[in-house]
Amino acid sequence: MGIVAPRGTFDIMPDDAGLWQFVEGLVRETFEKCGYREIRTPMFEHTELFERGVGSTTDIVEKEMYTFKDRGGRLITLRPEGTAPAVRAFVEHGLASRALPAKLYYMGPMFRYERPQAGRYRQFHQFGMEVMGAAGPEADAEVIAVPLEIFRAMGIQDVVVNLNSIGCPSCKPAYRQRLQEAYAPVLGRLCPSCKSRYDRNPLRLLDCKSEECRAALPEPPTIFGQLCPECSAHFDGLRRLLDKLGVGYVINPRLVRGLDYYTKTTFEYNVGGIGSQDAIGGGGRYDGLVEECGGPPTPGVGVACGMERCVLAAQANAADQEYQAGMDVFIVSLGEAARERAFELAHGMRREGLAVDFDMIGRGLKAQMRYADKMRARFVAILGDDELATGEATVKDMSTGEQTRIAQAELAACVRRQ
Ligand code: AMP
């Protein structure tokens, strides 16, 4: 075997590219319809951005970043997520002093050094949206609802929305302390990473998946009842808005999510049928992040969804759906003179906006027909000596098998009519 793709990466081959293009088109169309505009940030950033903007106690920063020194000695990281770069650009380009809220969306590859498995890769793709400059629960509700629309249009069914609030700088510290008190007697039974997080970020103890940690304290205290009046009103407001939209959700007090910067709302989408990596997206509110990245105090809320997992879920839900665009006409030619004419005709019809291809390598009639079928051509136009002599083509409708002879000059119009 020669050189293969690096572990945790994969090729999107032409047979699957149709589905990816479908998803990408849907994402763009949906976001733009909702007033979001695309932002494209670099694939790499200064490492410090993620240390500050994602948080030093997160899995991402502790152990998953692709970090290296470039030839100029700068510490660089391939982007592991899209929010910190979007916030960096928001601050750098002074968007805070323009019309707010800034409603941004992005789509593209992210990089994390994780243990690869089904649905978990080292280069993967996310689409996401960010609202900066809107403090009210309408922004949270929109950010939760818009991806649901994309999932529905992709044919993904039964998405479960998990919802939680993790408070704000005025009520979170008391909850952190309460959690530390609750976990203190069982500290010795926790896994090594929870032990190290006990001081630095005790909320993360809640979402540890290890059996020992779950068993050590099966019912940790929840934040509800301890939220400050503002956070409590925000959460109630969000729930009311989701109810109005008919968006169902499950309140999950363990949902704190990985990133350090979240305040108030956190949420995640889960689906069945795609294995253990069943979260297809998640997000939350990050009211302190813009300031953390050097901008003016600006509330923010966003979501990121994993495109590979969405594609897996769409395939699981509608296995036989066809996403390949196919071809309007394939021109079959027999002999060299016919091949030249096919070349000319194909290019002419393409200029008229049709998807047309022709045989370049002088295959026999049967092989060309098979190829046309594989390319999912709607029509085949056959050029033999006879047709060349009369300036005609034999046109076969591939869905009915019906054959007619028409003038070559009318080919484009005939195909377009059907
Ligand atoms: P996060 O930025 O960690 O909140 O991730 C948001 C979404 O991106 C997750 O819900 C997944 O759908 C997807 N995702 C995160 N990490 C990976 C990965 N290593 N491979 C594939 N998808 C991922």
Coordinates of C-alpha atoms and ligand atoms in Angstrom, one line a residue:
M1 CA 0.0 0.0 0.0
G2 CA 1.3 3.5 -0.8
I3 CA 0.7 6.6 1.3
V4 CA -2.7 6.7 2.9
A5 CA -4.7 9.6 4.5
P6 CA -3.5 10.4 8.1
R7 CA -5.3 8.6 10.9
G8 CA -8.6 10.4 11.8
T9 CA -9.0 12.0 8.4
F10 CA -10.9 10.8 5.3
D11 CA -11.6 11.7 1.7
I12 CA -15.0 12.7 0.6
M13 CA -15.2 10.8 -2.7
P14 CA -17.3 11.9 -5.7
D15 CA -20.1 9.4 -4.8
D16 CA -20.6 11.1 -1.5
A17 CA -19.8 14.7 -2.5
G18 CA -23.4 15.1 -3.8
L19 CA -24.8 14.7 -0.2
W20 CA -22.2 17.1 1.2
Q21 CA -23.0 19.7 -1.4
F22 CA -26.7 19.2 -0.6
V23 CA -26.0 19.8 3.1
E24 CA -23.8 22.8 2.4
G25 CA -26.4 24.4 0.2
L26 CA -29.1 23.8 2.8
V27 CA -26.9 25.3 5.6
R28 CA -26.2 28.5 3.5
E29 CA -29.8 28.9 2.4
T30 CA -31.2 28.5 5.8
F31 CA -28.8 30.8 7.6
E32 CA -29.1 33.5 4.9
K33 CA -32.9 33.3 5.1
C34 CA -32.6 34.0 8.8
G35 CA -30.4 37.0 8.4
Y36 CA -27.0 35.5 9.1
R37 CA -24.0 36.4 7.0
E38 CA -21.0 34.2 6.3
I39 CA -17.6 34.8 8.0
R40 CA -14.5 32.9 6.9
T41 CA -11.6 32.9 9.3
P42 CA -8.2 31.4 8.8
M43 CA -7.6 27.6 9.4
F44 CA -5.0 28.5 12.0
E45 CA -4.7 31.1 14.7
H46 CA -2.3 32.1 17.4
T47 CA -2.5 29.4 20.1
E48 CA -3.2 32.0 22.7
L49 CA -6.6 32.7 21.2
F50 CA -7.9 29.2 22.0
E51 CA -6.2 29.2 25.4
R52 CA -8.1 32.3 26.3
G53 CA -11.2 31.8 24.2
V54 CA -11.9 28.1 24.7
G55 CA -10.4 27.8 28.2
S56 CA -7.4 26.2 29.7
T57 CA -9.4 23.5 31.6
T58 CA -11.1 22.2 28.5
D59 CA -10.2 18.9 26.8
I60 CA -9.6 20.8 23.6
V61 CA -6.9 23.0 25.1
E62 CA -5.5 20.4 27.5
K63 CA -5.0 17.6 25.0
E64 CA -6.5 18.0 21.6
M65 CA -5.0 20.9 19.8
Y66 CA -2.7 20.7 16.8
T67 CA -0.1 23.2 17.9
F68 CA 3.2 23.9 16.3
K69 CA 5.8 26.6 16.0
D70 CA 6.0 28.0 12.5
R71 CA 9.3 28.9 10.8
G72 CA 9.1 32.4 12.3
G73 CA 8.9 30.9 15.8
R74 CA 5.2 31.8 16.3
L75 CA 3.0 29.4 18.3
I76 CA 0.2 28.4 16.0
T77 CA -2.8 26.1 16.4
L78 CA -5.1 24.6 13.7
R79 CA -8.5 25.8 14.7
P80 CA -10.3 23.3 16.8
E81 CA -13.6 25.2 16.8
G82 CA -15.2 28.3 15.2
T83 CA -16.4 30.5 18.0
A84 CA -13.2 32.0 19.3
P85 CA -12.0 32.9 15.7
A86 CA -15.4 34.5 15.0
V87 CA -15.1 36.5 18.2
R88 CA -11.5 37.4 17.4
A89 CA -12.6 38.7 14.0
F90 CA -15.6 40.6 15.5
V91 CA -13.2 42.4 17.9
E92 CA -10.4 42.9 15.3
H93 CA -12.7 44.5 12.7
G94 CA -14.7 46.6 15.2
L95 CA -18.0 45.0 14.5
A96 CA -19.2 46.0 17.9
S97 CA -19.5 49.6 16.7
R98 CA -21.6 48.6 13.7
A99 CA -25.2 47.5 13.5
L100 CA -25.8 45.0 16.3
P101 CA -26.6 42.2 16.7
A102 CA -23.9 40.8 14.5
K103 CA -25.4 37.5 13.1
L104 CA -22.6 35.4 11.6
Y105 CA -22.4 31.8 10.3
Y106 CA -19.5 29.7 9.2
M107 CA -18.8 26.3 7.7
G108 CA -15.6 24.4 7.3
P109 CA -13.0 22.0 8.7
M110 CA -11.9 21.9 12.4
F111 CA -8.9 19.9 13.8
R112 CA -8.7 18.0 17.1
Y113 CA -6.3 15.4 18.2
E114 CA -8.9 12.9 19.5
R115 CA -9.0 9.1 19.5
P116 CA -10.7 8.4 16.1
Q117 CA -13.9 6.2 16.0
A118 CA -17.2 6.2 14.1
G119 CA -18.3 9.9 14.1
R120 CA -15.2 11.2 15.7
Y121 CA -12.3 12.4 13.5
R122 CA -9.2 14.5 13.7
Q123 CA -10.2 16.7 10.8
F124 CA -14.0 17.1 10.8
H125 CA -16.4 19.8 9.6
Q126 CA -18.7 22.1 11.5
F127 CA -21.4 24.6 10.5
G128 CA -22.2 27.1 13.1
M129 CA -23.8 30.4 13.9
E130 CA -23.1 33.2 16.3
V131 CA -25.2 36.1 17.5
M132 CA -23.2 38.9 19.2
G133 CA -24.8 41.9 20.8
A134 CA -28.2 40.4 21.8
A135 CA -28.7 39.6 25.5
G136 CA -32.3 38.4 25.5
P137 CA -33.6 34.8 25.3
E138 CA -34.9 35.4 21.7
A139 CA -31.3 35.0 20.5
D140 CA -30.8 31.7 22.4
A141 CA -34.1 30.4 21.1
E142 CA -33.2 31.3 17.5
V143 CA -29.8 29.7 17.8
I144 CA -31.5 26.5 19.1
A145 CA -34.3 26.5 16.5
V146 CA -32.4 27.3 13.2
P147 CA -30.2 24.2 13.2
L148 CA -33.4 22.1 13.9
E149 CA -34.8 23.4 10.7
I150 CA -31.6 22.3 8.8
F151 CA -31.8 18.8 10.5
R152 CA -35.4 18.5 9.4
A153 CA -34.7 19.5 5.8
M154 CA -31.9 16.9 5.8
G155 CA -34.4 14.2 6.8
I156 CA -32.9 13.7 10.3
Q157 CA -35.7 12.6 12.6
D158 CA -36.2 12.5 16.4
V159 CA -33.6 15.0 17.4
V160 CA -33.5 15.4 21.2
V161 CA -32.7 18.9 22.5
N162 CA -30.9 18.8 25.9
L163 CA -31.1 22.1 27.7
N164 CA -29.5 23.6 30.8
S165 CA -28.4 26.8 32.4
I166 CA -25.1 27.1 34.1
G167 CA -25.6 30.6 35.5
C168 CA -23.5 33.7 35.3
P169 CA -20.6 35.2 37.2
S170 CA -23.0 36.3 39.9
C171 CA -24.6 32.9 40.6
K172 CA -22.2 30.4 39.2
P173 CA -19.5 30.8 42.0
A174 CA -22.0 29.7 44.7
Y175 CA -23.0 26.7 42.7
R176 CA -19.4 25.8 42.1
Q177 CA -18.8 25.9 45.8
R178 CA -21.9 23.8 46.5
L179 CA -20.7 21.2 44.0
Q180 CA -17.2 21.1 45.6
E181 CA -18.8 20.6 48.9
A182 CA -21.0 17.8 47.5
Y183 CA -18.0 16.1 45.8
A184 CA -15.5 16.6 48.6
P185 CA -16.4 13.4 50.6
V186 CA -16.1 11.2 47.4
L187 CA -13.0 13.0 45.9
G188 CA -10.8 9.9 46.4
R189 CA -13.2 7.8 44.1
L190 CA -13.2 10.2 41.2
C191 CA -11.2 9.6 38.0
P192 CA -7.8 11.4 37.6
S193 CA -9.1 14.1 35.3
C194 CA -12.1 14.9 37.6
K195 CA -9.7 15.1 40.6
S196 CA -7.6 17.6 38.7
R197 CA -10.7 19.6 37.7
Y198 CA -12.2 19.6 41.2
D199 CA -10.4 22.9 42.0
R200 CA -10.2 24.4 38.6
N201 CA -13.6 23.7 37.0
P202 CA -15.9 21.6 39.3
L203 CA -18.8 22.0 36.8
R204 CA -17.0 19.6 34.5
L205 CA -17.4 16.8 37.1
L206 CA -21.0 16.8 36.1
D207 CA -20.4 15.6 32.5
C208 CA -17.7 13.1 33.2
K209 CA -18.8 9.8 31.5
S210 CA -16.7 7.5 33.7
E211 CA -18.6 4.9 35.6
E212 CA -16.7 5.5 38.9
C213 CA -17.5 9.2 38.9
R214 CA -21.2 8.6 38.1
A215 CA -21.4 6.0 40.9
A216 CA -19.5 8.2 43.4
L217 CA -22.2 10.8 43.4
P218 CA -25.3 9.7 41.4
E219 CA -27.4 12.7 42.2
P220 CA -25.2 15.9 42.3
P221 CA -27.0 19.1 43.3
T222 CA -28.5 21.0 40.4
I223 CA -28.2 24.7 39.8
F224 CA -31.9 25.3 39.7
G225 CA -33.0 27.1 42.8
Q226 CA -29.6 28.7 42.9
L227 CA -29.8 30.7 39.7
C228 CA -29.9 34.5 40.2
P229 CA -33.1 36.3 39.3
E230 CA -31.7 37.4 35.9
C231 CA -30.5 33.9 34.9
S232 CA -33.8 32.4 36.2
A233 CA -35.9 34.9 34.1
H234 CA -33.7 34.3 31.1
F235 CA -34.1 30.5 31.3
D236 CA -37.9 30.9 31.8
G237 CA -38.1 33.2 28.8
L238 CA -36.1 30.8 26.7
R239 CA -38.4 27.9 27.6
R240 CA -41.5 30.0 26.8
L241 CA -40.1 30.9 23.3
L242 CA -39.2 27.3 22.6
D243 CA -42.7 26.3 23.6
K244 CA -44.2 28.8 21.3
L245 CA -42.2 27.3 18.4
G246 CA -43.2 23.8 19.4
V247 CA -39.6 22.8 20.1
G248 CA -39.5 20.0 22.6
Y249 CA -36.5 19.7 25.0
V250 CA -35.3 17.8 27.9
I251 CA -33.8 19.7 30.9
N252 CA -30.5 18.0 31.6
P253 CA -28.7 19.5 34.7
R254 CA -25.5 17.6 33.8
L255 CA -25.1 19.4 30.5
V256 CA -22.3 21.8 31.2
R257 CA -20.4 21.3 27.9
G258 CA -16.7 21.4 27.3
L259 CA -16.0 25.0 26.8
D260 CA -15.0 27.3 29.7
Y261 CA -16.7 30.4 28.4
Y262 CA -20.3 29.4 28.6
T263 CA -22.8 31.4 30.7
K264 CA -26.5 30.9 31.2
T265 CA -27.8 28.6 28.4
T266 CA -26.1 25.4 27.3
F267 CA -27.7 22.9 24.9
E268 CA -26.9 19.9 22.8
Y269 CA -28.7 17.9 20.1
N270 CA -28.7 14.2 20.2
V271 CA -29.9 11.6 17.7
G272 CA -30.2 7.8 17.7
G273 CA -28.8 5.4 15.1
I274 CA -25.3 6.8 14.6
G275 CA -23.5 5.0 17.4
S276 CA -22.0 6.3 20.6
Q277 CA -21.0 9.7 19.3
D278 CA -24.6 10.8 19.1
A279 CA -24.3 14.6 19.7
I280 CA -24.8 16.2 16.3
G281 CA -24.4 19.7 17.7
G282 CA -24.4 22.0 20.7
G283 CA -23.8 25.4 21.9
G284 CA -24.6 28.0 24.5
R285 CA -24.3 31.6 25.6
Y286 CA -20.9 33.2 26.1
D287 CA -21.6 36.6 27.6
G288 CA -18.0 37.1 28.8
L289 CA -16.1 35.9 25.7
V290 CA -15.9 39.1 23.6
E291 CA -14.5 41.0 26.5
E292 CA -12.1 38.1 27.2
C293 CA -10.8 38.5 23.7
G294 CA -10.2 42.2 24.1
G295 CA -13.5 43.7 22.9
P296 CA -16.1 45.7 24.7
P297 CA -18.6 43.8 26.9
T298 CA -20.9 42.2 24.4
P299 CA -23.3 39.3 25.0
G300 CA -23.1 36.4 22.6
V301 CA -24.7 33.0 21.9
G302 CA -23.9 30.4 19.3
V303 CA -24.1 26.8 18.1
A304 CA -21.8 24.4 16.2
C305 CA -23.0 21.2 14.5
G306 CA -20.9 18.3 13.3
M307 CA -21.4 17.8 9.6
E308 CA -20.1 14.2 9.5
R309 CA -22.5 13.2 12.2
C310 CA -25.4 15.0 10.4
V311 CA -24.5 13.2 7.2
L312 CA -24.4 9.9 9.1
A313 CA -27.8 10.6 10.6
A314 CA -29.3 11.7 7.3
Q315 CA -28.0 8.5 5.7
A316 CA -29.4 6.4 8.6
N317 CA -32.8 8.1 8.1
A318 CA -33.0 8.0 4.3
A319 CA -30.6 5.4 3.1
D320 CA -31.7 5.3 -0.5
Q321 CA -32.1 9.0 -1.1
E322 CA -30.2 10.2 -4.2
Y323 CA -28.2 13.4 -3.9
Q324 CA -26.1 13.3 -7.0
A325 CA -27.0 16.0 -9.5
G326 CA -26.7 13.7 -12.6
M327 CA -26.4 14.9 -16.1
D328 CA -28.8 16.2 -18.8
V329 CA -27.2 14.6 -21.8
F330 CA -24.4 12.2 -22.5
I331 CA -23.4 12.2 -26.2
V332 CA -22.4 8.8 -27.5
S333 CA -20.2 8.9 -30.6
L334 CA -19.1 6.1 -32.9
G335 CA -15.9 6.9 -34.9
E336 CA -13.5 9.7 -34.9
A337 CA -15.5 12.2 -36.9
A338 CA -18.5 11.7 -34.6
R339 CA -16.3 12.2 -31.5
E340 CA -15.2 15.6 -32.8
R341 CA -18.8 16.6 -33.5
A342 CA -19.7 15.3 -30.0
F343 CA -17.0 17.5 -28.5
E344 CA -18.3 20.5 -30.3
L345 CA -21.9 19.8 -29.5
A346 CA -21.2 19.2 -25.8
H347 CA -19.3 22.4 -25.3
G348 CA -22.0 24.3 -27.2
M349 CA -24.8 22.9 -25.0
R350 CA -22.8 23.5 -21.8
R351 CA -22.6 27.2 -22.8
E352 CA -26.4 27.1 -22.9
G353 CA -26.4 25.9 -19.3
L354 CA -27.0 22.2 -19.7
A355 CA -24.9 19.5 -17.9
V356 CA -23.4 17.5 -20.8
D357 CA -20.6 15.1 -21.3
F358 CA -19.3 13.0 -24.1
D359 CA -16.9 10.1 -24.7
M360 CA -13.2 11.1 -24.8
I361 CA -11.6 7.8 -25.1
G362 CA -13.2 6.0 -28.1
R363 CA -15.1 3.3 -26.2
G364 CA -17.6 1.0 -28.0
L365 CA -21.4 1.7 -28.0
K366 CA -22.2 -0.6 -25.1
A367 CA -19.5 0.8 -22.8
Q368 CA -20.5 4.3 -23.6
M369 CA -24.2 3.5 -22.8
R370 CA -23.1 1.9 -19.5
Y371 CA -21.1 5.0 -18.6
A372 CA -24.0 7.3 -19.4
D373 CA -26.2 5.2 -17.1
K374 CA -23.6 5.4 -14.3
M375 CA -23.4 9.2 -14.7
R376 CA -27.2 9.2 -14.4
A377 CA -27.8 10.9 -17.7
R378 CA -31.4 11.8 -18.4
F379 CA -30.8 11.5 -22.1
V380 CA -28.3 9.9 -24.4
A381 CA -27.7 11.4 -27.9
I382 CA -26.1 8.9 -30.3
L383 CA -24.0 10.1 -33.2
G384 CA -23.0 7.5 -35.8
D385 CA -22.1 7.9 -39.5
D386 CA -25.7 8.0 -40.4
E387 CA -26.5 10.8 -38.0
L388 CA -23.4 12.7 -39.1
A389 CA -24.5 12.6 -42.7
T390 CA -28.0 14.0 -42.0
G391 CA -27.0 16.5 -39.2
E392 CA -29.2 14.6 -36.7
A393 CA -28.9 12.7 -33.5
T394 CA -30.7 9.6 -32.1
V395 CA -32.0 10.7 -28.7
K396 CA -32.8 8.1 -26.1
D397 CA -34.8 9.1 -23.0
M398 CA -33.1 7.0 -20.3
S399 CA -36.2 6.8 -18.0
T400 CA -38.6 5.5 -20.7
G401 CA -36.3 3.9 -23.2
E402 CA -38.0 5.9 -26.0
Q403 CA -35.9 6.8 -29.0
T404 CA -36.4 9.6 -31.5
R405 CA -34.3 11.2 -34.2
I406 CA -34.0 15.0 -34.2
A407 CA -31.8 17.7 -35.7
Q408 CA -28.6 18.2 -33.8
A409 CA -29.4 22.0 -33.7
E410 CA -32.6 21.1 -31.7
L411 CA -30.9 18.9 -29.1
A412 CA -30.6 21.5 -26.4
A413 CA -34.2 22.7 -26.8
C414 CA -35.5 19.1 -26.9
V415 CA -33.7 18.2 -23.6
R416 CA -34.8 21.3 -21.9
R417 CA -38.4 20.8 -22.8
Q418 CA -38.6 17.4 -21.0
Ligands
AMP1 P1 -18.2 21.1 20.2 O1 -17.4 22.3 19.5 O2 -17.2 20.2 20.9 O3 -19.3 21.6 21.0 O4 -18.8 20.2 19.0 C1 -19.9 20.6 18.3 C2 -20.3 19.4 17.4 O5 -19.2 19.1 16.5 C3 -20.5 18.1 18.2 O6 -21.8 18.0 18.7 C4 -20.2 17.1 17.1 O7 -21.3 16.9 16.3 C5 -19.1 17.8 16.3 N1 -17.8 17.3 16.6 C6 -17.0 17.7 17.7 N2 -15.8 17.0 17.7 C7 -15.9 16.2 16.6 C8 -14.9 15.2 16.1 N3 -13.7 15.0 16.6 N4 -15.3 14.5 15.0 C9 -16.5 14.7 14.4 N5 -17.4 15.6 14.9 C10 -17.1 16.3 16.0

